Coordinates of C-alpha atoms in Angstrom, one line a residue:
Chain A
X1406 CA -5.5 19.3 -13.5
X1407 CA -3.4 22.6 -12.6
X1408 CA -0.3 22.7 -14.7
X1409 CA 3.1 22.1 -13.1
X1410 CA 4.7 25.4 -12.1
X1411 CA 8.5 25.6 -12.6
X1412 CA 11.1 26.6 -10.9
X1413 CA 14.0 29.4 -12.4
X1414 CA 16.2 26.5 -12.8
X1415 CA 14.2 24.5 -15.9
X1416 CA 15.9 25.7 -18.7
X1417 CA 19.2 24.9 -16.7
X1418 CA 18.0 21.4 -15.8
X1419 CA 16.8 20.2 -19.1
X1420 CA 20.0 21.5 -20.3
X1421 CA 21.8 19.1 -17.9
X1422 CA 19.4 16.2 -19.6
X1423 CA 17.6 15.7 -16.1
X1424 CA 14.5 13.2 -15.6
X1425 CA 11.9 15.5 -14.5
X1426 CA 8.7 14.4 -12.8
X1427 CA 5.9 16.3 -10.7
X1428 CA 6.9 16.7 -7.0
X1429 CA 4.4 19.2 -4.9
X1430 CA 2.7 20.8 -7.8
X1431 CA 6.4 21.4 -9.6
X1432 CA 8.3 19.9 -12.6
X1433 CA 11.6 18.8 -10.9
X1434 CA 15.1 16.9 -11.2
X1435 CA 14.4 13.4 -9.9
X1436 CA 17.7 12.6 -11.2
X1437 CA 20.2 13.7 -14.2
X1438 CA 22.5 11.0 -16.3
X1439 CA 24.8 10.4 -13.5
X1440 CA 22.0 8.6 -11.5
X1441 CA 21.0 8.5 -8.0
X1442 CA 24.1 6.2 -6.6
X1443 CA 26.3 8.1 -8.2
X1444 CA 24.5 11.5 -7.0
X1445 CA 24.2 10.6 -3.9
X1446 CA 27.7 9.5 -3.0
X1447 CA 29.1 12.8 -4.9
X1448 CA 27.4 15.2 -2.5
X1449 CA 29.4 13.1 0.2
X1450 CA 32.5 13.2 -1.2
X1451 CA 32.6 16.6 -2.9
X1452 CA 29.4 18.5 -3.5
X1453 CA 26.2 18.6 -4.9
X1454 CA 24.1 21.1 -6.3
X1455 CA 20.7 20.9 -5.7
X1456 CA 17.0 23.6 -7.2
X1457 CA 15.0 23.3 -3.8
X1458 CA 13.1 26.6 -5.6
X1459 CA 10.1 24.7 -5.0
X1460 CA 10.0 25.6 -1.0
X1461 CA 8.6 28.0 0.3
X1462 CA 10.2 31.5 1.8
X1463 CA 8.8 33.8 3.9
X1464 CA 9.8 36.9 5.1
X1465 CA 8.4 38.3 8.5
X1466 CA 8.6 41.8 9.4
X1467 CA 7.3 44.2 12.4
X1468 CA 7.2 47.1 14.6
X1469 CA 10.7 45.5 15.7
X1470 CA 12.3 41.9 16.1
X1471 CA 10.8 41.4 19.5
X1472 CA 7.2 42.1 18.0
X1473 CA 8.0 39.5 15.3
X1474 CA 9.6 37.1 17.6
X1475 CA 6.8 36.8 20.4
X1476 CA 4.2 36.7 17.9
X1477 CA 5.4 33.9 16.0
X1478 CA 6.4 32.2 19.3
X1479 CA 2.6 31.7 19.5
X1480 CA 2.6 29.6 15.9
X1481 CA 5.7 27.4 17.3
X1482 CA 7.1 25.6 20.0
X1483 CA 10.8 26.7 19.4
X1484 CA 12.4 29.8 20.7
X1485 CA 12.4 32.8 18.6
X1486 CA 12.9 35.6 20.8
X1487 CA 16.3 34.1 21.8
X1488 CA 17.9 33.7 18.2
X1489 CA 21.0 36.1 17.7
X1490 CA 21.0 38.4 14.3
X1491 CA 22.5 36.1 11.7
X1492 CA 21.4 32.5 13.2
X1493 CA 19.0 30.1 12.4
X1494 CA 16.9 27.4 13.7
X1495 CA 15.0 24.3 12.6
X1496 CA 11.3 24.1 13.9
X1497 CA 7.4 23.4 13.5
X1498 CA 4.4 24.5 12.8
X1499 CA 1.9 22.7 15.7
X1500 CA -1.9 21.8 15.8
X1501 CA -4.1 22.1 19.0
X1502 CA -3.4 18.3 19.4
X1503 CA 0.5 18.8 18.9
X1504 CA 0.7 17.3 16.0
X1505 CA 3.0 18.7 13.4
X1506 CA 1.8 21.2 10.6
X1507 CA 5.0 21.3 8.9
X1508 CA 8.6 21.7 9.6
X1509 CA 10.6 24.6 8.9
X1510 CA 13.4 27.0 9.1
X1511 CA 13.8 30.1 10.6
X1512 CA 16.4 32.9 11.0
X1513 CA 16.9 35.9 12.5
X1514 CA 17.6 38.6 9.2
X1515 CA 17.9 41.8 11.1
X1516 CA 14.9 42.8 12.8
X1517 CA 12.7 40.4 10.4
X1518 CA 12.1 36.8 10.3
X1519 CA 13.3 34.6 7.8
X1520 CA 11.4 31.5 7.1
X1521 CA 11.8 28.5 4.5
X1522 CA 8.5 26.1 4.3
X1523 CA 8.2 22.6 2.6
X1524 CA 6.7 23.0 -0.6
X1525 CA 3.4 21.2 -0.1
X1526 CA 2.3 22.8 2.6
X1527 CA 3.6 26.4 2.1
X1528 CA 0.0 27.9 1.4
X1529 CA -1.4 26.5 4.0
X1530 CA 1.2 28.0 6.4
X1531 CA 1.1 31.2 4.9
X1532 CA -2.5 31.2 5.7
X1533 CA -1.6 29.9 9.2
X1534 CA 0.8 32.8 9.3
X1535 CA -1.6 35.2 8.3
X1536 CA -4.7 34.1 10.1
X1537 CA -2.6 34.4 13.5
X1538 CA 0.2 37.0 12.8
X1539 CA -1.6 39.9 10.8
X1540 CA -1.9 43.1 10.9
X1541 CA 0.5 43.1 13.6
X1542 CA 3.3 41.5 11.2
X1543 CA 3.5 41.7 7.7
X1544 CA 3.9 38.4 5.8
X1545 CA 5.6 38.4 2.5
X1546 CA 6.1 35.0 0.2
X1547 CA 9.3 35.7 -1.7
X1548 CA 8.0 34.4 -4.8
X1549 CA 10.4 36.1 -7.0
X1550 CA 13.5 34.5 -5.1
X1551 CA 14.6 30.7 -6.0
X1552 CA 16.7 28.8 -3.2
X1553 CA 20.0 26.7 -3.9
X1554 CA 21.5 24.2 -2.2
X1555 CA 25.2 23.2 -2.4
X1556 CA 26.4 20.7 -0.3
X1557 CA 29.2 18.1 0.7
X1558 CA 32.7 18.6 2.0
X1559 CA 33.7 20.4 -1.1
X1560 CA 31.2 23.0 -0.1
X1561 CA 33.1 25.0 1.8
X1562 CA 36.2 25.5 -0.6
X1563 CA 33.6 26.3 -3.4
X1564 CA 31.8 29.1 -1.5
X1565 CA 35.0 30.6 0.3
X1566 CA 36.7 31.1 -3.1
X1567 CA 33.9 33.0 -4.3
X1568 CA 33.3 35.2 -0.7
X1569 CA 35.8 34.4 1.4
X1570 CA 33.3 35.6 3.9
X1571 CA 31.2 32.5 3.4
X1572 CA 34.5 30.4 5.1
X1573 CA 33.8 32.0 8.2
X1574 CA 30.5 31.3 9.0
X1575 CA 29.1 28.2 11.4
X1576 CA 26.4 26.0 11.1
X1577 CA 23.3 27.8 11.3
X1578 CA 24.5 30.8 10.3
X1579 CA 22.5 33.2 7.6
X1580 CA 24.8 36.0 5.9
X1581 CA 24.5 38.2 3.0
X1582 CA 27.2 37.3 0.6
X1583 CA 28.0 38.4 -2.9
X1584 CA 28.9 35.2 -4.6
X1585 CA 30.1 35.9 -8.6
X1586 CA 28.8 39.5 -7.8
X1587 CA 25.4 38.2 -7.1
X1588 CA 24.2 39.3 -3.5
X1589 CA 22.4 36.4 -1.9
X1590 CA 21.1 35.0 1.7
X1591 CA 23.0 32.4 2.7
X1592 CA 22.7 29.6 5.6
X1593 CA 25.5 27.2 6.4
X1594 CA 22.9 24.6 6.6
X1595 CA 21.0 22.0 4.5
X1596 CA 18.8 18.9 4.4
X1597 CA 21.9 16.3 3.8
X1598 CA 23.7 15.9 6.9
X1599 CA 26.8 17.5 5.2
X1600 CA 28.6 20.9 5.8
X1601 CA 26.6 23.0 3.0
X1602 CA 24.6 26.5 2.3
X1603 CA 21.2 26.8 1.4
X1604 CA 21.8 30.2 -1.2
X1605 CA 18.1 32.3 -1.6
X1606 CA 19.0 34.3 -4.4
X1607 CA 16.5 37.0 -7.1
X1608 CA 14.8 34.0 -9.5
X1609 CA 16.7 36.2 -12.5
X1610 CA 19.6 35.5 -11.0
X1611 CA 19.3 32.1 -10.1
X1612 CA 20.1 30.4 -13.2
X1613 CA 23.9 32.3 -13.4
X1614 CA 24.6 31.4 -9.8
X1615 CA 23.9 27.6 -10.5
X1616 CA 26.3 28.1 -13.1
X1617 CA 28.9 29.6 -11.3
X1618 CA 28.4 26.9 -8.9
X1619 CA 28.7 24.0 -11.2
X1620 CA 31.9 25.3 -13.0
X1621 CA 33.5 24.4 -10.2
X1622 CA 34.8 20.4 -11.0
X1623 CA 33.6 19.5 -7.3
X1624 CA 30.1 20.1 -7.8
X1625 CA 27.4 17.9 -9.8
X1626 CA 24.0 18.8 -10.3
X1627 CA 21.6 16.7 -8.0
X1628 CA 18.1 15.6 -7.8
X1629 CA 15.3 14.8 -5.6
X1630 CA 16.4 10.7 -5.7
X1631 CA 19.5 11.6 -4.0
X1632 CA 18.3 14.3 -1.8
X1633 CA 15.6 11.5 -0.2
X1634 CA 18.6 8.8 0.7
X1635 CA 20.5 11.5 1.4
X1636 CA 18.2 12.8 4.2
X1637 CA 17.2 9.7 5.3
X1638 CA 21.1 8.1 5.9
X1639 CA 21.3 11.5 7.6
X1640 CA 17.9 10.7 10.2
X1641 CA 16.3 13.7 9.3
X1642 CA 12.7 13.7 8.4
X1643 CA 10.4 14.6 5.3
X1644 CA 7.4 15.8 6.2
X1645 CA 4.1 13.6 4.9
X1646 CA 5.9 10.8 5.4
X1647 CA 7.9 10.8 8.6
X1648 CA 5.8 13.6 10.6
X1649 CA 2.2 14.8 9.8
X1650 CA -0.6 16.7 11.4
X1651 CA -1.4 13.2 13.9
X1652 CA 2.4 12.7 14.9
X1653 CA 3.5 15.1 18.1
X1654 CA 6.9 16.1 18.0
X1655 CA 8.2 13.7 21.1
X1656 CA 7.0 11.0 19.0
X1657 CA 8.9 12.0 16.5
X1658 CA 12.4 12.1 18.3
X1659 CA 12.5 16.0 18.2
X1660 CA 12.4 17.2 21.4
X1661 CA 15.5 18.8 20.9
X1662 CA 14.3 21.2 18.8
X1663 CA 11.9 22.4 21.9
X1664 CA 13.9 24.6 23.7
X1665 CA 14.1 25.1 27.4
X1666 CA 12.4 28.8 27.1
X1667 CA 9.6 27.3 26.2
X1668 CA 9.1 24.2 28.0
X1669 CA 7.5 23.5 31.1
X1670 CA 9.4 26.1 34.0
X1671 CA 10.9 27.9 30.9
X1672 CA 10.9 32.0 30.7
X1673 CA 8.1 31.5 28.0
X1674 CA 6.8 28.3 28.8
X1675 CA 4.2 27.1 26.7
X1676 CA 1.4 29.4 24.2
X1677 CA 2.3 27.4 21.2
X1678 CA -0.9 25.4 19.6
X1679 CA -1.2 21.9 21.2
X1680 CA 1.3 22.5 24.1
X1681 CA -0.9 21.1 26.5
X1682 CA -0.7 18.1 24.5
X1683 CA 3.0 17.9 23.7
X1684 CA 3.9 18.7 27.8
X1685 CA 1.9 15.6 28.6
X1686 CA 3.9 13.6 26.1
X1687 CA 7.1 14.9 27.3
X1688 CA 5.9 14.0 30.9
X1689 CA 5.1 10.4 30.2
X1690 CA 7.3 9.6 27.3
X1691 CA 6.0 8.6 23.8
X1692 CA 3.2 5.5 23.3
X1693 CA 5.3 4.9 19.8
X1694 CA 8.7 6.4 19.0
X1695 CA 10.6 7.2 15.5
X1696 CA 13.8 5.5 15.5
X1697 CA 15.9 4.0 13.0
X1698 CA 15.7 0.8 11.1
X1699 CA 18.6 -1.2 10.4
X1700 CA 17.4 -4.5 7.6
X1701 CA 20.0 -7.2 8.1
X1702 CA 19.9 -8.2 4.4
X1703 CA 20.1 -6.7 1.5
X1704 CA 16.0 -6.0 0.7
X1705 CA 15.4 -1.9 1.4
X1706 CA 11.8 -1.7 3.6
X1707 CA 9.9 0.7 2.1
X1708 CA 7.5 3.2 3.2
X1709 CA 4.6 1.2 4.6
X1710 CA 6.3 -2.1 5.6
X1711 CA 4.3 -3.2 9.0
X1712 CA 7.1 -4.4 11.5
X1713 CA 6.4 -7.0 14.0
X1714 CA 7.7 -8.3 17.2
X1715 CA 8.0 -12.2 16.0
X1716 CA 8.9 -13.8 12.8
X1717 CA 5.3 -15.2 12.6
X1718 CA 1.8 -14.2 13.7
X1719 CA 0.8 -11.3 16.3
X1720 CA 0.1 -7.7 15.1
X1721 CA 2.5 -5.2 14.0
X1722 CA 4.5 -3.5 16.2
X1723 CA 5.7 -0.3 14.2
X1724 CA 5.6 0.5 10.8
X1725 CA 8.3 1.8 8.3
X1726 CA 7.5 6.0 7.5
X1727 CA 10.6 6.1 4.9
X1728 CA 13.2 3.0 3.7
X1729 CA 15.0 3.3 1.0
X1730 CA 18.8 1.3 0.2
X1731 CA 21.5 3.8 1.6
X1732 CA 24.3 4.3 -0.8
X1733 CA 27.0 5.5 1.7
X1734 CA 25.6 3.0 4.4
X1735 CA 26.2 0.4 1.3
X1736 CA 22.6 -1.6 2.1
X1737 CA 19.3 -1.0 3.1
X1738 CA 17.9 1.9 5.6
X1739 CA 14.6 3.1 6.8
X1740 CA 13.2 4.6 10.0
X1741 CA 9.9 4.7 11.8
X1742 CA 7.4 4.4 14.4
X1743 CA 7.5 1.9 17.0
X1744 CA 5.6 1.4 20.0
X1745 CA 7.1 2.5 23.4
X1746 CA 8.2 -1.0 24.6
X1747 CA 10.0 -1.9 21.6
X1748 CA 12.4 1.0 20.4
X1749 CA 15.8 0.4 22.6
X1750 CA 18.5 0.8 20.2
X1751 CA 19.0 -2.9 19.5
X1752 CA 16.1 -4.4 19.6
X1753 CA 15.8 -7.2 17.1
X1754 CA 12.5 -6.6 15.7
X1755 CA 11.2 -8.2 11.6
X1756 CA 9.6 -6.1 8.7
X1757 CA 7.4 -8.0 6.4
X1758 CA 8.2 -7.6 2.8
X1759 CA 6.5 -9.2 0.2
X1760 CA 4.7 -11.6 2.8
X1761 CA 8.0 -12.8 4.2
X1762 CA 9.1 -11.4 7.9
X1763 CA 13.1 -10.3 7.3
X1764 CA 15.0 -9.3 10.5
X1765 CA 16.0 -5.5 11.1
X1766 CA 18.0 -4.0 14.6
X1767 CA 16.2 -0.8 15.6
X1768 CA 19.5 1.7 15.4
X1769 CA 20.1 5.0 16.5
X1770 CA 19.5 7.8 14.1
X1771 CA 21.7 9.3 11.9
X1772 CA 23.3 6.2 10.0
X1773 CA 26.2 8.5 9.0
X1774 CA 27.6 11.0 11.1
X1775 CA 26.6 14.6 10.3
X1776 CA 29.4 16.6 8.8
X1777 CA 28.2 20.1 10.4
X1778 CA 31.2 23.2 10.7
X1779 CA 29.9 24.1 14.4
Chain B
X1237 CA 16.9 -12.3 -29.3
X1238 CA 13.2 -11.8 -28.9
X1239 CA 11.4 -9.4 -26.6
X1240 CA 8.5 -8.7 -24.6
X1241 CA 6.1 -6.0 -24.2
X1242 CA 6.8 -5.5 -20.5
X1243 CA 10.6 -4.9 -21.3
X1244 CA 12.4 -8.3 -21.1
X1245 CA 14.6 -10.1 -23.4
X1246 CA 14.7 -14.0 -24.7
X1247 CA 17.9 -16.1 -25.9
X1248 CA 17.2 -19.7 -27.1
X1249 CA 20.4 -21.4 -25.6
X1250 CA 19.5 -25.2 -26.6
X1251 CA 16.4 -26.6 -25.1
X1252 CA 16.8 -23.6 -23.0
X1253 CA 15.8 -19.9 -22.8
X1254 CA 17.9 -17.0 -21.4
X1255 CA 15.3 -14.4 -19.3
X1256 CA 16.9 -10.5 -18.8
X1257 CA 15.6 -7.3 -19.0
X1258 CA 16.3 -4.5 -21.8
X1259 CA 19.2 -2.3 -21.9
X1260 CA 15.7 0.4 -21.8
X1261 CA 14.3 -1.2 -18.8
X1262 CA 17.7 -0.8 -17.0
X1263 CA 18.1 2.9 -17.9
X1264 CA 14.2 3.3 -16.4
X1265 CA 14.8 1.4 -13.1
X1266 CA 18.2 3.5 -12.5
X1267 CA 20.5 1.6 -10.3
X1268 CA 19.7 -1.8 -9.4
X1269 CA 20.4 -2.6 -5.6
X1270 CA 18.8 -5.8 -4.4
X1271 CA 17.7 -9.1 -6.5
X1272 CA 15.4 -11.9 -5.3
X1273 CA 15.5 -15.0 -7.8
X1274 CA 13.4 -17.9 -8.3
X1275 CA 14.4 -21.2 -7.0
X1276 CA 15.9 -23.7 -9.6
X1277 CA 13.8 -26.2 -10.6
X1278 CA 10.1 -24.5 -9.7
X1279 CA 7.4 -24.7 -12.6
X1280 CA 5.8 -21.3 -13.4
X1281 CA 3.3 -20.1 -15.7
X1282 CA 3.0 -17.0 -17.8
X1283 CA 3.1 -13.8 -16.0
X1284 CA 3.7 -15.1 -12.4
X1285 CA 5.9 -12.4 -10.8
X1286 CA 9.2 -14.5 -10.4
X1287 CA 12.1 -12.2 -9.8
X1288 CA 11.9 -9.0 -7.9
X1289 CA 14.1 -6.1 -8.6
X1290 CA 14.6 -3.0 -6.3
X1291 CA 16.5 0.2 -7.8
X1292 CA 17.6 2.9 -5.2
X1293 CA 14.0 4.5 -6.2
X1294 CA 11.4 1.3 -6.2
X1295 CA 10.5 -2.2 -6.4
X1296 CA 9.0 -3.8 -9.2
X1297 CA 8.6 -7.7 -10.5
X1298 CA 9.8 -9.6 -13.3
X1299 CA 7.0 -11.8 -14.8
X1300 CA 7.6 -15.4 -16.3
X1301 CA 7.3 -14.5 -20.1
X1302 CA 6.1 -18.5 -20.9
X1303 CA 5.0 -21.2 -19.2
X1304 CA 7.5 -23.9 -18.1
X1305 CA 10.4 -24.5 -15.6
X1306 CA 13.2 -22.7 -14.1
X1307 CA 16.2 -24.5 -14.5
X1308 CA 19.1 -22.2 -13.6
X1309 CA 19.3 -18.5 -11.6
X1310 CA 21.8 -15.9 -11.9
X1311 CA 23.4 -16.1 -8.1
X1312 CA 25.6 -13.7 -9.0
X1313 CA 22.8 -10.6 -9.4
X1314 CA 22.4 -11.4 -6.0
X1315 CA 25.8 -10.3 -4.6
X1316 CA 26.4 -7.3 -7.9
X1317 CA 22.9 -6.5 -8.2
X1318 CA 24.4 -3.1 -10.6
X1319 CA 25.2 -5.8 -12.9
X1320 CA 21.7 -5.2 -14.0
X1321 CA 23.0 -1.7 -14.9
X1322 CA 26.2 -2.7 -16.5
X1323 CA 25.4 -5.3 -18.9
X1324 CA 21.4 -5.8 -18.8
X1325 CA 21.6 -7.9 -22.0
X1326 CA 24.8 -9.6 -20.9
X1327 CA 26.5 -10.5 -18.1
X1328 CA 23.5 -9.7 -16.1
X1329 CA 20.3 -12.7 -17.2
X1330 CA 18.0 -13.7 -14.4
X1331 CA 17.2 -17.3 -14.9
X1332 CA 17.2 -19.9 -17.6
X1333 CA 13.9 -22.1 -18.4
X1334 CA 12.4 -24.9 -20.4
X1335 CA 9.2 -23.9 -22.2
X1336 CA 6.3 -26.4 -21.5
X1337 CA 4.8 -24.9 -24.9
X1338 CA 7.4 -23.4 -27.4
X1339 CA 5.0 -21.9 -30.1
X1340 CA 4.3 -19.3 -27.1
X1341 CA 7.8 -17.7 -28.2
X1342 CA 6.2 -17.1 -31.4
X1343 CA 3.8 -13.8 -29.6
X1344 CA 6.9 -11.9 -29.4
X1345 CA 8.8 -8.7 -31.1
X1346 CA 12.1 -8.9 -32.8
X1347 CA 14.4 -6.2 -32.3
X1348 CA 13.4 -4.1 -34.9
X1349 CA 9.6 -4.3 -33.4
X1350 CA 11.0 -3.8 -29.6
X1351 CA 12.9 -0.6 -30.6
X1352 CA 9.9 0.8 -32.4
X1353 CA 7.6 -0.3 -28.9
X1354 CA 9.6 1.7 -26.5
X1355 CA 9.9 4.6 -29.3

């Protein structure tokens, strides 16, 4: 067994008496003494503080920020070429049958490329990323850098009173601020559905900003417990679970994130791996959708939970990708996959838990309404 | 009070015992959000799975510590499942029962024994 790497932030989180526990080859928060409820409703209320150290970033650099763009247009379906200095974008890595490698985020830092990769899979992008990019680009993993998350409505008063730069940036924007005299990367973005930053800052560094961040009595440290229902109330997806290498991104309800540029009749339509395979799909709609999935009772549907169209007999229907109990929601959530002629907003469909069918309404995603600065 | 290996406690009330889980096992679950109890009046025998509890983070089973019969639930977990968290060897027991066989109370720790088991 390899030994669990750690992130900047251990001494810092043992510190806060945090439950640790392996998560993608690290030893990270799960939870600290407050508790996931608690957790999670703080980051809605006022903020949270979260170590996402553990992802990966990636800087992409070139002849000049057209070079960069087009060639890693060819890696995704989004557009690059079109992103303004200082804004960012969520997207995917593709296979030749569409499905998804991972999901990411890019931004445009200059004339290079910044990119932030799920943990799990970040050397197998950076493989991807060299296998297709090099020696035209030159890929460097930001090893040395550790990544902070502060989110929740609290957010914004916390970063703009220590750079009141930080105040005036949208969602989706990347800026270089000095926070506590600390220069640092920051997005106005996050994995929550709240107003937030994501803060890539030196790893020698990190451990003073997280302080500077949690001196501040609207901000908690938060852990991985609260950063799953978190996501999940907010629709958004984890990869493994919700999206993998066999789901295409129309199935999963993220067309949006395909822009018209490089769509069918776009300016660069197409040249992503798979796009054969994903046009089709946007043609003819999905054979099985993500959507929400609203329990009526009180019993969360986990991950796994076969949904059917009937209280009794006949196969399953759908099956539940991530359900969890929703603490702002107050009660149960999950989403998943359903098939085509079955995931109308309101269609009353049953998940069977513990060998007993209990009614759920499929619901549109997220269960509570983003809190973006756009 | 006596105590079982997998984390639950046991009050003799009467002809009755009181079934809840430890002030540990509550800490470990985190926060309790859903209850299923047994009905009243069922007979069940050692280690059937007869409550289930769900924390934000998992599910997991309470088994019937004796053989014998359920003769009263909590209802009120089921509406303040956090109870669990509040006052796990409290407010917040799962279900009374009536031993078939009473000498199987004997297998179990005291509190002295429990607090050494979970360390």
């Amino acid at each position: 067994m390899t030994e669990l790497k750690r992130t900047p932030l251990y001494d810092l989180h043992m510190a806060q008496g945090a439950k640790m526990v392996p998560f993608a080859g690290y030893e990270m928060p799960v939870q600290y003494p407050m508790g996931v409820m608690k957790e999670h409703l703080q980051t809605r209320e006022a903020a949270g503080l979260f170590d996402v150290s553990h992802m990966g970033q990636v800087l992409l650099s070139g002849a000049s920020w057209d070079a960069v763009a087009k060639a890693f247009e060819a890696l995704v379906p989004q557009d690059v070429l079109g992103l303004e200095d200082g804004r960012q974008r969520y997207g995917f890595f593709t296979n030749e049958e569409g499905g998804i490698e991972d999901d990411l985020m890019f931004a445009r830092r200059g004339q290079d490329l910044f990119v932030v990769v799920n943990a799990a899979c970040k050397e197998a992008d950076i493989d991807r990323m060299r296998a297709a990019l090099e020696p035209g680009v030159t890929i460097t993993e930001l090893g040395d850098r550790a990544l902070l998350a502060l989110q929740g409505p609290a957010a914004e008063d916390v970063m703009a009173g220590l750079d009141p730069r930080a105040g005036d940036m949208r969602f989706m924007d990347l800026r270089e601020l000095e926070l506590g005299g600390i220069a640092v990367w920051a997005s106005r973005s996050g994995y929550t559905g709240e107003d937030g930053w994501e803060i890539s800052v030196p790893g020698d560094e990190a451990t003073r900003l997280a302080e500077l961040l949690l001196a501040s009595s609207e901000v908690a440290p938060i852990g991985l417990g609260a950063r799953d229902s978190l996501r999940l109330e907010a629709g958004l997806c984890l990869y493994g679970n919700d999206i993998d290498a066999e789901t295409d991104p129309v199935a999963a309800a993220l067309t949006w994130a395909i822009q018209k540029a490089r769509r069918p009749g776009g300016a660069r339509a197409g040249g992503f791996p798979g796009a054969e395979a994903v046009f089709q799909a946007l043609e003819h709609g999905p054979d099985r959708k993500r959507v929400g999935l609203l329990p009526d009772g009180r019993a969360p549907m986990r991950a796994g939970t076969p949904v059917f169209d009937r209280q009794e007999g006949g196969d399953p229907v759908g099956i539940v990708t991530s359900g969890s109990f929703g603490p702002t929601v107050g009660g149960p959530v999950a989403m998943g996959y359903v098939d085509a002629e079955h995931h109308e907003t309101g269609t009353r469909l049953w998940g069977e838990v513990r060998g007993k069918r209990l009614p759920l309404t499929v619901a549109k995603l997220p269960f509570v309404a983003a809190n973006f600065k756009r | 009070m006596k105590f079982t290996e997998e984390h639950e406690w046991l009050r003799v009330e009467g002809d009755e015992i009181v079934v809840g889980i430890t002030n540990h096992a509550a800490e470990q679950l985190g926060d309790v959000v859903f209850v299923e109890l047994p009905d009243e009046g069922i007979t069940v025998s050692k280690d059937d799975e007869v409550v289930v509890i769900e924390s934000v983070k998992a599910a997991s089973d309470i088994l019937a510590p004796i053989d014998g019969e359920i003769t009263e639930v909590n209802s009120a977990l089921t509406d303040t499942p956090s109870m669990v968290n509040d006052d796990p060897q409290g407010e917040a027991w799962f279900f009374k029962m009536k031993a078939s066989d009473p000498s199987q109370m004997d297998d179990f720790m005291d509190e002295a024994a429990y607090q050494k088991f979970i360390g």
